[in-house]
Amino acid sequence: MLTDRLAAVFHEPDCATNRAKSDTARKAGCRAKAPTPGAAAGGCAFDGAKIALQPIVDAAHVVHGPIACEGNNWDNRHAASSGPDLYRRGLTTDLSDLDVIHGGEKKLWRAIGEAVDTFDPPAVFVYQTCVPALVGDDIRAVCAVATEHHGRPVIPVEAPGFVGSKTLGNKLAGETLLEHVIGTREPETTTPTDIALIAEYNIVGELWQIAPLFERLGLRLLSCITGDARFHQIAQAHRARVSMVVCSQAMINVGRKMKERWGIPYFEGSFHGLRATSDALRNFARLLVARGAPADLIDRTEALITEQEARVWRRFAPLRDRLAGKRVLLYTGGHKSWAIVSTLQDMGMTVIGTSVRKATEDDKDRARALLGEEGTLFGAIPNAEMYRMLKEGEADIMLSGGRSQFVALKARRPWLDTNQERHHAYAGYEGFITLAERIALTLDAPVWDQVTRPAPWEDEEAPP
Amino acid sequence: MTSAMTSAPTRRKALTVDPLKVSPPLGAALALLGVDRGLPLLHGSQGCTAFALVMLVRHFREAIPLQTTAMGEIETILGGTDNLESAIRTIAAKSRPSIIGVCPTALTDTRSEDMAADLRGIRDRLADVLGDTLVVPVPAPDFVGGLQEGWAAAVHAIVEAAARPRPRATGHVTVLAGSHLTVGDLDGLRDLIDGFGLTCTILPDLAGSLDGHIPKDWRPVSLGGTPAEALPDLGRAEAVLALGDHMRPAAEALRDRTGVPVTVMETLTGLDGGDRLVAWLTRLSGRSAPDWVRRDRSRLQDTLIDAHFAVVGQRIVIAAEPDLSRALVTLCTDLGATVPVAVTTTRAPDLEGMPVGQVLVGDLDDLETATRAAGGCDLVIGPSPAIRASTALGAPLLRVGFPQVDRVGAQHVALTGYRGTREMASTIANALIDAHAGHHGHPPPSRAETVHDQRPHACPAAAAD
């Protein structure tokens, strides 16, 4: 039952948000604070589940629902692939009212068959959405029979939009992987330095900024859940020696259950920023050595960190003056709430405030410690207030996602995209330099001067 | 001209691959954003709004005011009336919109919620909070049609909710603009109407709201568009001009409510379309066309001549909603191209009459498959997601329609009237010129070798020309 799986997520013991709750609040679930109708932003659980699984690049992702669920939504993120691009196809049953009246199961069955015949994928993910959930399409049963019939996993993803938020959907996607995928295949070989990344989606190729570091250290990325993943790589994730949960809010349940089931220690971390990246590498080395990897890994890791950080600072030198003292308003969420703060501070900028939406208590503590006296921790900032802060020049630049960009742009202030629609990769040591360059280019762009210049008629109207 | 189409076959496939269609509530929301201080509200789960919003943001590169009733599991089981009321109360109090358009989604429609009845009760209970704010139910659920149908339903609903009987007003035109018209088209249309000494009200008017301007302050509602005060007066006009066949029901409703005569023009693209409009305005105004309009017509004719050399005999395939398809097919065939395949989103009246090889109600995968089966093409015209099909077909993509997520300024590209047609004719010709650049044929191998052997410094390509 879906409710059982929801309960498991609501009671996730390693979720910092859950830990901070009372027993009754935990029972009420992740949606204890329901969104306000008419003043809500953000996606639904289906959205979250799709985001978390779609980066599996060689699988077919079939959305069982009306056109809104996929027609308005396909191929709209920049999760990158090094090979197959089946994951970018928009596949849907496009339910009509007749399908709803007759029930959508038969159409889904045929759609799965067509996906298998056309694309011959190693696996098919079938996403439940509100309408078929409401009319009672049993996608679990359809998927079970289809798995048998087509001789490959056909996996039900039961996260219809109405069950809750995008974050909840991320976690339900994690539960899906735990139930149907992880542990279903043994890797051909294993090494004492096999690692897994959890909730790293390879947005605009960020994984590829990190992968060379692993290679330098002799770490083998056995499984990335789910960025640039092939289906079989997810299936063998249970043989990793250590795992890292990159976005804790999204898939902490996967890290915790992999630890319980297969004894894989995990840590929470981020690749956004120098300190975070170096910490992540140190954590991998420490935990791998504790599990029997050669002890020199720790020294080699320190050597790599020293080398990489020195290299970053050499490359950063010409940018330093352009960024020094600039005031940033950061509007993001999750682990980025603190990870980007430390990055910007390392660049010599002042963060006047960061938002801690979708952040765990732990994330918030870290952000608070970093900001100290000079910055404010925000929840959601009303757009009008954000506009005022920018227009009145309290910040020189805003870093945020696509939704809030126009608040900055209509205030004629510099803005840089740091969310999933971004076009540049900001992970690891490479990403630090890329981010610094992009901020400098944005701040110094000639356009800001032009759009704040008075119009000719304003001069005319001015008193002589 | 190719033979009339084979009849649109029923799609038998169960799996849509790369949808061309977006959801009707998205179209309805977009139409409501064409009313000044408008705010659309989708009655469904948060994702219904989030997906539509992100797509609109990516196309227009503008803030999109769009709200959700945020239906959760409990409301889905027990009914969404409370969420609807609470959303309307919050929006009315916080954002003070002139109009709240409420669209059901597949979620609430499957529940068979009687939204119109709910709204009547809510309007009564919230009279104090709502004040002048108009609350309009827009029956455009996800199941029927695409953007165009949702847009049409919204305009129809606004007419039904707002238009009042008014005396005829000489010299004023009410324009009901279809979803296939861009900001650039509306600007051109307004200039033309003005050129005949007439005034107009355009509904919806995206040229006022989503034209990409920078307002003086932050507003949580649409930044312009048809003034809300003009809505009761939609019938205070000498004539109603409906642009696009999908505007017909709204226009007829306006005629029935107000008695004002209606003219429907399916397309204003092409010389014929431009001429029809100019003739109509001439009759209505009793004035002859101003000099600049005459000059524009002459320029268009000259461009049609210049452009046709690149286009005649070429094969162009089209993926667009029905009324945009009509416009594009008209222009392509006027220029002498053939259209072996046109893929569209829904069965619309008279699609069978289009001079194309085959009309399919389908997706972008159908576009690729049918075009390949028909022997390929030289150019694809469609929205941004058609890039995959166009790459697979080895033909360039000319981006037209919705969404265009990889273009800046898409809303300013016009394709109607003398000017818009001229621009689009040039664009089509230029795309084909680029596609065939360097294709000058090849000299016969033996001759080329001989020339090359004997005269090593000569250019064989030039010799072959």
PDB file of C-alpha atoms in Angstrom, chain A residues 67-212:
ATOM      1  CA  ILE A  67      -1.196  15.387 -21.025  1.00  0.00           C
ATOM      2  CA  ALA A  68      -0.403  17.964 -18.328  1.00  0.00           C
ATOM      3  CA  CYS A  69       1.869  15.566 -16.465  1.00  0.00           C
ATOM      4  CA  GLU A  70       4.265  14.975 -19.362  1.00  0.00           C
ATOM      5  CA  GLY A  71       3.279  17.320 -22.218  1.00  0.00           C
ATOM      6  CA  ASN A  72       4.001  20.350 -20.023  1.00  0.00           C
ATOM      7  CA  ASN A  73       7.024  18.770 -18.448  1.00  0.00           C
ATOM      8  CA  TRP A  74       9.228  16.573 -20.618  1.00  0.00           C
ATOM      9  CA  ASP A  75      12.904  17.161 -21.208  1.00  0.00           C
ATOM     10  CA  ASN A  76      12.937  20.324 -19.113  1.00  0.00           C
ATOM     11  CA  ARG A  77      15.959  19.666 -16.917  1.00  0.00           C
ATOM     12  CA  HIS A  78      19.600  19.633 -17.773  1.00  0.00           C
ATOM     13  CA  ALA A  79      20.615  16.278 -16.329  1.00  0.00           C
ATOM     14  CA  ALA A  80      23.390  15.259 -18.700  1.00  0.00           C
ATOM     15  CA  SER A  81      24.176  11.884 -20.271  1.00  0.00           C
ATOM     16  CA  SER A  82      27.468  10.550 -21.566  1.00  0.00           C
ATOM     17  CA  GLY A  83      25.664   8.198 -23.932  1.00  0.00           C
ATOM     18  CA  PRO A  84      22.052   7.067 -24.250  1.00  0.00           C
ATOM     19  CA  ASP A  85      19.347   9.723 -24.505  1.00  0.00           C
ATOM     20  CA  LEU A  86      16.227   7.638 -24.114  1.00  0.00           C
ATOM     21  CA  TYR A  87      15.617   9.402 -20.788  1.00  0.00           C
ATOM     22  CA  ARG A  88      14.982  12.651 -22.662  1.00  0.00           C
ATOM     23  CA  ARG A  89      12.082  11.280 -24.703  1.00  0.00           C
ATOM     24  CA  GLY A  90       8.636  12.327 -23.548  1.00  0.00           C
ATOM     25  CA  LEU A  91       6.702   9.073 -23.105  1.00  0.00           C
ATOM     26  CA  THR A  92       3.129   9.169 -21.848  1.00  0.00           C
ATOM     27  CA  THR A  93      -0.207   7.401 -22.082  1.00  0.00           C
ATOM     28  CA  ASP A  94      -1.829  10.860 -22.611  1.00  0.00           C
ATOM     29  CA  LEU A  95      -5.080   9.755 -20.956  1.00  0.00           C
ATOM     30  CA  SER A  96      -8.346  11.006 -22.432  1.00  0.00           C
ATOM     31  CA  ASP A  97     -11.714  11.108 -20.705  1.00  0.00           C
ATOM     32  CA  LEU A  98     -12.654   7.839 -22.405  1.00  0.00           C
ATOM     33  CA  ASP A  99      -9.549   6.178 -20.994  1.00  0.00           C
ATOM     34  CA  VAL A 100     -10.599   7.383 -17.581  1.00  0.00           C
ATOM     35  CA  ILE A 101     -14.087   5.989 -17.985  1.00  0.00           C
ATOM     36  CA  HIS A 102     -12.814   2.619 -19.191  1.00  0.00           C
ATOM     37  CA  GLY A 103      -9.854   2.553 -16.821  1.00  0.00           C
ATOM     38  CA  GLY A 104      -6.307   3.173 -17.996  1.00  0.00           C
ATOM     39  CA  GLU A 105      -4.744  -0.207 -17.296  1.00  0.00           C
ATOM     40  CA  LYS A 106      -5.164  -1.652 -20.786  1.00  0.00           C
ATOM     41  CA  LYS A 107      -3.742   1.457 -22.384  1.00  0.00           C
ATOM     42  CA  LEU A 108      -0.822   1.390 -19.985  1.00  0.00           C
ATOM     43  CA  TRP A 109      -0.168  -2.248 -20.806  1.00  0.00           C
ATOM     44  CA  ARG A 110      -0.077  -1.451 -24.525  1.00  0.00           C
ATOM     45  CA  ALA A 111       2.052   1.642 -23.941  1.00  0.00           C
ATOM     46  CA  ILE A 112       4.645  -0.398 -22.048  1.00  0.00           C
ATOM     47  CA  GLY A 113       4.704  -2.896 -24.908  1.00  0.00           C
ATOM     48  CA  GLU A 114       5.210  -0.119 -27.447  1.00  0.00           C
ATOM     49  CA  ALA A 115       8.032   1.380 -25.379  1.00  0.00           C
ATOM     50  CA  VAL A 116       9.765  -2.000 -25.177  1.00  0.00           C
ATOM     51  CA  ASP A 117       9.284  -2.704 -28.888  1.00  0.00           C
ATOM     52  CA  THR A 118      10.453   0.721 -30.012  1.00  0.00           C
ATOM     53  CA  PHE A 119      13.352   1.372 -27.678  1.00  0.00           C
ATOM     54  CA  ASP A 120      14.347  -2.014 -26.229  1.00  0.00           C
ATOM     55  CA  PRO A 121      15.371  -0.447 -22.913  1.00  0.00           C
ATOM     56  CA  PRO A 122      16.951  -2.449 -20.067  1.00  0.00           C
ATOM     57  CA  ALA A 123      14.080  -1.293 -17.830  1.00  0.00           C
ATOM     58  CA  VAL A 124      10.881   0.743 -17.888  1.00  0.00           C
ATOM     59  CA  PHE A 125       9.818   3.100 -15.112  1.00  0.00           C
ATOM     60  CA  VAL A 126       6.063   3.677 -14.988  1.00  0.00           C
ATOM     61  CA  TYR A 127       4.978   6.814 -13.147  1.00  0.00           C
ATOM     62  CA  GLN A 128       1.619   6.854 -11.407  1.00  0.00           C
ATOM     63  CA  THR A 129      -0.122  10.249 -11.480  1.00  0.00           C
ATOM     64  CA  CYS A 130      -3.218  11.686  -9.790  1.00  0.00           C
ATOM     65  CA  VAL A 131      -5.905  10.609 -12.251  1.00  0.00           C
ATOM     66  CA  PRO A 132      -5.089   6.898 -12.568  1.00  0.00           C
ATOM     67  CA  ALA A 133      -4.468   6.782  -8.817  1.00  0.00           C
ATOM     68  CA  LEU A 134      -7.905   8.282  -8.285  1.00  0.00           C
ATOM     69  CA  VAL A 135      -9.734   5.900 -10.613  1.00  0.00           C
ATOM     70  CA  GLY A 136      -7.823   2.991  -9.127  1.00  0.00           C
ATOM     71  CA  ASP A 137      -5.570   1.809 -11.955  1.00  0.00           C
ATOM     72  CA  ASP A 138      -3.465  -0.920 -10.391  1.00  0.00           C
ATOM     73  CA  ILE A 139      -0.139  -0.029 -11.940  1.00  0.00           C
ATOM     74  CA  ARG A 140       1.681  -2.392  -9.580  1.00  0.00           C
ATOM     75  CA  ALA A 141      -0.192  -5.325 -11.051  1.00  0.00           C
ATOM     76  CA  VAL A 142       0.277  -4.135 -14.628  1.00  0.00           C
ATOM     77  CA  CYS A 143       4.011  -3.678 -14.016  1.00  0.00           C
ATOM     78  CA  ALA A 144       4.357  -7.102 -12.415  1.00  0.00           C
ATOM     79  CA  VAL A 145       2.761  -8.835 -15.392  1.00  0.00           C
ATOM     80  CA  ALA A 146       4.712  -6.655 -17.838  1.00  0.00           C
ATOM     81  CA  THR A 147       7.996  -7.537 -16.108  1.00  0.00           C
ATOM     82  CA  GLU A 148       7.249 -11.192 -16.627  1.00  0.00           C
ATOM     83  CA  HIS A 149       6.010 -10.733 -20.196  1.00  0.00           C
ATOM     84  CA  HIS A 150       8.815  -8.516 -21.460  1.00  0.00           C
ATOM     85  CA  GLY A 151      11.621 -10.195 -19.557  1.00  0.00           C
ATOM     86  CA  ARG A 152      12.923  -6.997 -18.039  1.00  0.00           C
ATOM     87  CA  PRO A 153      12.099  -4.874 -15.007  1.00  0.00           C
ATOM     88  CA  VAL A 154       8.978  -2.741 -15.434  1.00  0.00           C
ATOM     89  CA  ILE A 155       8.913  -0.684 -12.279  1.00  0.00           C
ATOM     90  CA  PRO A 156       5.920   1.145 -10.782  1.00  0.00           C
ATOM     91  CA  VAL A 157       6.755   4.568  -9.355  1.00  0.00           C
ATOM     92  CA  GLU A 158       3.889   5.311  -7.017  1.00  0.00           C
ATOM     93  CA  ALA A 159       4.066   8.989  -6.247  1.00  0.00           C
ATOM     94  CA  PRO A 160       0.902  10.635  -7.588  1.00  0.00           C
ATOM     95  CA  GLY A 161       1.079  14.411  -7.331  1.00  0.00           C
ATOM     96  CA  PHE A 162      -1.529  14.821  -4.633  1.00  0.00           C
ATOM     97  CA  VAL A 163       0.344  12.803  -1.987  1.00  0.00           C
ATOM     98  CA  GLY A 164       2.620  15.710  -1.279  1.00  0.00           C
ATOM     99  CA  SER A 165       5.607  17.809  -2.147  1.00  0.00           C
ATOM    100  CA  LYS A 166       8.428  17.435  -4.608  1.00  0.00           C
ATOM    101  CA  THR A 167      10.759  16.465  -1.757  1.00  0.00           C
ATOM    102  CA  LEU A 168       8.405  13.688  -0.702  1.00  0.00           C
ATOM    103  CA  GLY A 169       8.442  12.514  -4.314  1.00  0.00           C
ATOM    104  CA  ASN A 170      12.253  12.376  -4.251  1.00  0.00           C
ATOM    105  CA  LYS A 171      12.070  10.096  -1.239  1.00  0.00           C
ATOM    106  CA  LEU A 172       9.345   7.904  -2.763  1.00  0.00           C
ATOM    107  CA  ALA A 173      11.598   7.524  -5.815  1.00  0.00           C
ATOM    108  CA  GLY A 174      14.318   6.391  -3.416  1.00  0.00           C
ATOM    109  CA  GLU A 175      11.934   3.843  -1.908  1.00  0.00           C
ATOM    110  CA  THR A 176      11.161   2.611  -5.433  1.00  0.00           C
ATOM    111  CA  LEU A 177      14.846   2.031  -6.125  1.00  0.00           C
ATOM    112  CA  LEU A 178      15.270   0.245  -2.789  1.00  0.00           C
ATOM    113  CA  GLU A 179      12.292  -1.994  -3.448  1.00  0.00           C
ATOM    114  CA  HIS A 180      12.843  -2.820  -7.105  1.00  0.00           C
ATOM    115  CA  VAL A 181      16.347  -2.008  -8.268  1.00  0.00           C
ATOM    116  CA  ILE A 182      19.237  -1.717  -5.809  1.00  0.00           C
ATOM    117  CA  GLY A 183      20.670  -5.118  -5.015  1.00  0.00           C
ATOM    118  CA  THR A 184      19.181  -6.929  -8.015  1.00  0.00           C
ATOM    119  CA  ARG A 185      22.462  -7.363  -9.850  1.00  0.00           C
ATOM    120  CA  GLU A 186      25.999  -8.230  -8.829  1.00  0.00           C
ATOM    121  CA  PRO A 187      28.872  -6.219 -10.308  1.00  0.00           C
ATOM    122  CA  GLU A 188      31.390  -8.182 -12.405  1.00  0.00           C
ATOM    123  CA  THR A 189      34.203  -7.177 -10.113  1.00  0.00           C
ATOM    124  CA  THR A 190      34.465  -5.277  -6.864  1.00  0.00           C
ATOM    125  CA  THR A 191      37.292  -3.244  -5.378  1.00  0.00           C
ATOM    126  CA  PRO A 192      37.963  -2.004  -1.840  1.00  0.00           C
ATOM    127  CA  THR A 193      37.481   1.549  -3.111  1.00  0.00           C
ATOM    128  CA  ASP A 194      34.072   1.216  -4.778  1.00  0.00           C
ATOM    129  CA  ILE A 195      31.838   4.157  -3.928  1.00  0.00           C
ATOM    130  CA  ALA A 196      28.268   5.299  -4.562  1.00  0.00           C
ATOM    131  CA  LEU A 197      26.791   8.791  -4.824  1.00  0.00           C
ATOM    132  CA  ILE A 198      23.166   9.241  -3.790  1.00  0.00           C
ATOM    133  CA  ALA A 199      20.942  12.070  -5.062  1.00  0.00           C
ATOM    134  CA  GLU A 200      23.550  13.454  -7.460  1.00  0.00           C
ATOM    135  CA  TYR A 201      21.773  14.102 -10.752  1.00  0.00           C
ATOM    136  CA  ASN A 202      24.606  15.292 -13.005  1.00  0.00           C
ATOM    137  CA  ILE A 203      22.874  18.577 -13.731  1.00  0.00           C
ATOM    138  CA  VAL A 204      24.704  20.202 -16.690  1.00  0.00           C
ATOM    139  CA  GLY A 205      27.466  17.610 -16.181  1.00  0.00           C
ATOM    140  CA  GLU A 206      28.477  18.442 -12.612  1.00  0.00           C
ATOM    141  CA  LEU A 207      29.307  14.801 -11.960  1.00  0.00           C
ATOM    142  CA  TRP A 208      32.008  15.052 -14.609  1.00  0.00           C
ATOM    143  CA  GLN A 209      33.695  17.814 -12.638  1.00  0.00           C
ATOM    144  CA  ILE A 210      34.008  15.399  -9.703  1.00  0.00           C
ATOM    145  CA  ALA A 211      34.709  12.095 -11.464  1.00  0.00           C
ATOM    146  CA  PRO A 212      38.336  12.978 -12.360  1.00  0.00           C
TER     147      PRO A 212
END
